[in-house]
XYZ file of C-alpha atoms in Angstrom:
231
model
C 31.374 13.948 -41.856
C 31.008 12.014 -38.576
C 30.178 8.468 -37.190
C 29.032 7.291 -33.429
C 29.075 3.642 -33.578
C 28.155 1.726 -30.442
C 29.296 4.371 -28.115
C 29.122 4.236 -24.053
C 28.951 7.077 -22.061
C 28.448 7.285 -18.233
C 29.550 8.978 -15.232
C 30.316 6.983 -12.744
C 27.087 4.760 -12.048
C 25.313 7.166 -14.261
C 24.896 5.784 -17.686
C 23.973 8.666 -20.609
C 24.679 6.411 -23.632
C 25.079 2.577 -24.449
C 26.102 1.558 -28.060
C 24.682 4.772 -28.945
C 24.866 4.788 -33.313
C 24.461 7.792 -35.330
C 26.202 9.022 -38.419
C 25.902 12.648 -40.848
C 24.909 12.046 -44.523
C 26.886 14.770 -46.323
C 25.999 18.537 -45.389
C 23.010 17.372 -43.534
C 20.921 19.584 -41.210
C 20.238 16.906 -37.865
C 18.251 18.410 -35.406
C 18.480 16.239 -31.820
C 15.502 17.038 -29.557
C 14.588 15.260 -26.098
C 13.852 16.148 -22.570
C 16.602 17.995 -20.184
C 19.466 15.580 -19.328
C 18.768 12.985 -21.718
C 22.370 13.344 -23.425
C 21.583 16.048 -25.932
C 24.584 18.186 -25.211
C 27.168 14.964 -24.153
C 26.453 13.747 -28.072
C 28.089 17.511 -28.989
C 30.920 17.289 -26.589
C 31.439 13.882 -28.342
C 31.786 15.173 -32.100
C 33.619 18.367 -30.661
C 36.331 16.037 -28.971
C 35.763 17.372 -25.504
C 34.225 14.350 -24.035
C 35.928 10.765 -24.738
C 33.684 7.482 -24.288
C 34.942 4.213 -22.248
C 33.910 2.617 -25.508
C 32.541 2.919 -29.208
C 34.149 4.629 -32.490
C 34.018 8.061 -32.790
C 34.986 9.324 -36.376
C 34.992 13.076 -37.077
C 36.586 13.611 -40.147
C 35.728 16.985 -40.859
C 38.971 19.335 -40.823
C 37.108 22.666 -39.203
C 34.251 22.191 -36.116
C 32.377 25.609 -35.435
C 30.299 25.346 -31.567
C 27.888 27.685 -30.547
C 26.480 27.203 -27.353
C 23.891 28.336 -25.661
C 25.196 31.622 -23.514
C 27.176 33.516 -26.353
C 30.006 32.902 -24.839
C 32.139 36.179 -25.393
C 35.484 37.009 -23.907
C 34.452 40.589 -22.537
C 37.104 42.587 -22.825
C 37.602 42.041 -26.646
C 35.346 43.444 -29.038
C 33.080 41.685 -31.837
C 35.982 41.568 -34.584
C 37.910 40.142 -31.749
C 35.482 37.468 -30.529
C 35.043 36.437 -34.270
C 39.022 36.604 -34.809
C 39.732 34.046 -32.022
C 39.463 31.092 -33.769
C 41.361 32.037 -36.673
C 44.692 31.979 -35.234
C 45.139 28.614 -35.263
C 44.715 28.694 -38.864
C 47.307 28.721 -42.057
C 45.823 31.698 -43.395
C 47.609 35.707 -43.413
C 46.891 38.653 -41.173
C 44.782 40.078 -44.746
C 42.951 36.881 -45.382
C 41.797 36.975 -41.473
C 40.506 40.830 -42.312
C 38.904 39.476 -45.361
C 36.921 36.930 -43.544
C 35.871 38.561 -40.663
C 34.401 41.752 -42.680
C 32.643 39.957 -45.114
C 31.295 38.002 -41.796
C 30.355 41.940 -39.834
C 28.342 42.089 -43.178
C 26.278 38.650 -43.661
C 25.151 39.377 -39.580
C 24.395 43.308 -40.032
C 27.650 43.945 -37.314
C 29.840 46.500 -40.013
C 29.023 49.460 -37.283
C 29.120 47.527 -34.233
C 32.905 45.712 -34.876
C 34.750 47.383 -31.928
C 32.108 47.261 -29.078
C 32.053 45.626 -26.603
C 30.452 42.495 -25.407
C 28.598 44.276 -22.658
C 27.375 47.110 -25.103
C 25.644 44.520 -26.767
C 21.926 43.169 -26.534
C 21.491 39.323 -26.124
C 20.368 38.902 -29.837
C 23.278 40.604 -31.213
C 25.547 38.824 -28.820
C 24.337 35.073 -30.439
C 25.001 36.744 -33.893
C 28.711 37.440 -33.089
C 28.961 33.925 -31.731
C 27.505 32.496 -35.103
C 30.139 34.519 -36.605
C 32.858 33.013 -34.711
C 31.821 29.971 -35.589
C 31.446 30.287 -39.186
C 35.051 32.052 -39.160
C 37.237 29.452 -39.527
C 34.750 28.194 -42.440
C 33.571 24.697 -40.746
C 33.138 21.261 -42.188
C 30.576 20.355 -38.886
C 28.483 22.789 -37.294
C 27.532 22.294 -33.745
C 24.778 24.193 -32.099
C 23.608 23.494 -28.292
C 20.064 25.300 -28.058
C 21.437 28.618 -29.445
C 18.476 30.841 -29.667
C 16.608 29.489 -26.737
C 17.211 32.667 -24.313
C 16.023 35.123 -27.227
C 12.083 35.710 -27.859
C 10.232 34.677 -30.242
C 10.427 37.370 -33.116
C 14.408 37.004 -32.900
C 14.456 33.690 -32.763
C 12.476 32.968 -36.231
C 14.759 35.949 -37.104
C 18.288 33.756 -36.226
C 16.887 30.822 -38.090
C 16.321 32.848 -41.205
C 20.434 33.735 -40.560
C 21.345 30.814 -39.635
C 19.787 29.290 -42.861
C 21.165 32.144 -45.141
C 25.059 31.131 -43.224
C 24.597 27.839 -44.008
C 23.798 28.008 -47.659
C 26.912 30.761 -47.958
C 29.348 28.180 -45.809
C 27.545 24.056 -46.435
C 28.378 21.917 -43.320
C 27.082 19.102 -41.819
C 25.249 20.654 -38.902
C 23.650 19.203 -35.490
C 21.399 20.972 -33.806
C 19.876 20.556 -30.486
C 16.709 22.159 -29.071
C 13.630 21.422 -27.046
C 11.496 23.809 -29.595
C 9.657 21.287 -32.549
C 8.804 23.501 -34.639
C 12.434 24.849 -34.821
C 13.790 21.548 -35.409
C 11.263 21.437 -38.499
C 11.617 24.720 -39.898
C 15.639 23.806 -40.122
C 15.965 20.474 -40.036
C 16.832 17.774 -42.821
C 16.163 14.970 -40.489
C 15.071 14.829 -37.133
C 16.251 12.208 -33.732
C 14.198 12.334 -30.796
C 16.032 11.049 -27.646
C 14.355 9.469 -24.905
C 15.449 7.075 -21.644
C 18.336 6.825 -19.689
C 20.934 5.597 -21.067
C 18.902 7.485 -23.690
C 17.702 5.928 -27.320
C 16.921 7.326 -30.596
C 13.088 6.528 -30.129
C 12.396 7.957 -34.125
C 14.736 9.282 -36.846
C 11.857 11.723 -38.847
C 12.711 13.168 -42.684
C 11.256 16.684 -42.976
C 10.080 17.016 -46.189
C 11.774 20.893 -47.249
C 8.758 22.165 -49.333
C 6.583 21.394 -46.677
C 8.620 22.133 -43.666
C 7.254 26.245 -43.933
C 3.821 25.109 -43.383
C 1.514 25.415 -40.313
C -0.504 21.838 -40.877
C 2.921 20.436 -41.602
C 4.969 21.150 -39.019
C 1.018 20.731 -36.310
C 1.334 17.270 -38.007
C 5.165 16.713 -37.568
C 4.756 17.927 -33.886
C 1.840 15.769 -33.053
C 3.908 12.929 -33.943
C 7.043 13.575 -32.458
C 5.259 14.716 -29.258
C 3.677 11.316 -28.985
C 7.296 9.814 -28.927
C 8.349 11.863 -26.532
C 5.528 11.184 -23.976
């Protein structure tokens, strides 16, 4: 789905990434954790085609990119069919096939009675669920996801994961997924980087193990270890 290979990065004498390599295997889940500035959210801008590098290949060959970011996002003064309409338009696909879409979308995220509020009528957690619906509108090949639930507490965040997983089996994508939470990036993850230094380095590519990756001494053992990286 995509490929960095030896890709530089910097901003003026700041230097975020030198022959920086990673590549998706298939629909993979790759959660990307590391401290605050490391790079995290330059790698997205990357894949998304909104940041070029002075050097390296970038290959994207995934047709359809869905990004949700960390604020929601939402242009105000549309509603929630709106929002999750906007990214259709650019799209070969009728006026009925857009309706189709976007209802069978209000009813994966529990929205059916909330379609024409408001972005202001709406509470933060239900504001992150219409931007996972616009992103998995225009059905996407590559998922990107900048620390989505981090604003949200921790009840609705274990509650978006258990969407975001249910989403992601409806619509397979490759998917890359950055957060500072551990445990998040091992409850969802298929394989984990952890970031460190400036320009920053993928210090340990981790396999999560799926049948383990719901357990307590699993992910207390997974953390321990990736904590010990980070440090």
């Amino acid at each position: 789905m995509f490929k960095l290979e030896n890709v530089t990065l910097s901003f003026d004498n700041l230097k975020v990434l030198t022959d920086f390599n990673l590549a998706s295997q298939g629909h993979e889940f790759i959660s990307i954790l590391g401290p605050s500035g490391v790079g995290k959210t330059c790698i997205l801008n990357i894949l998304a085609g909104l940041l070029k590098p002075q050097a390296g290949l970038v290959s994207v060959t995934s047709l359809r990119t869905g990004y949700v970011f960390q604020e929601p996002r939402l242009i105000p003064w549309c509603t929630v069919e709106e929002n999750m309409t906007l990214g259709l338009y650019g799209l070969k696909i009728t006026k009925a096939e857009r309706t189709a879409r976007i209802n069978k979308l209000l009813d994966k995220l529990s929205l059916n009675n909330f379609a024409r509020y408001y972005p202001g009528q709406l509470s933060g957690g239900m504001k992150q669920r219409v931007a996972l619906g616009r992103a998995f509108a225009v059905e996407p090949d590559l998922l990107l996801m900048d620390e989505p639930f981090s604003s949200l507490d921790e009840n609705l965040r274990q509650a978006m994961r258990e969407l975001l997983k249910s989403l992601i089996q409806w619509n397979p994508c490759a998917t890359v997924f950055v957060t500072h939470d551990v445990r998040e990036a091992i409850q969802l993850a298929d394989r984990i980087i952890v970031l460190k230094g400036r320009p920053c380095q993928i210090v340990r590519e981790i396999n999560v193990d799926a049948g383990q990756s719901g357990e307590e001494s699993y992910q207390k053992n997974l953390a321990e270890i990736i904590l010990q990286e980070s440090l």
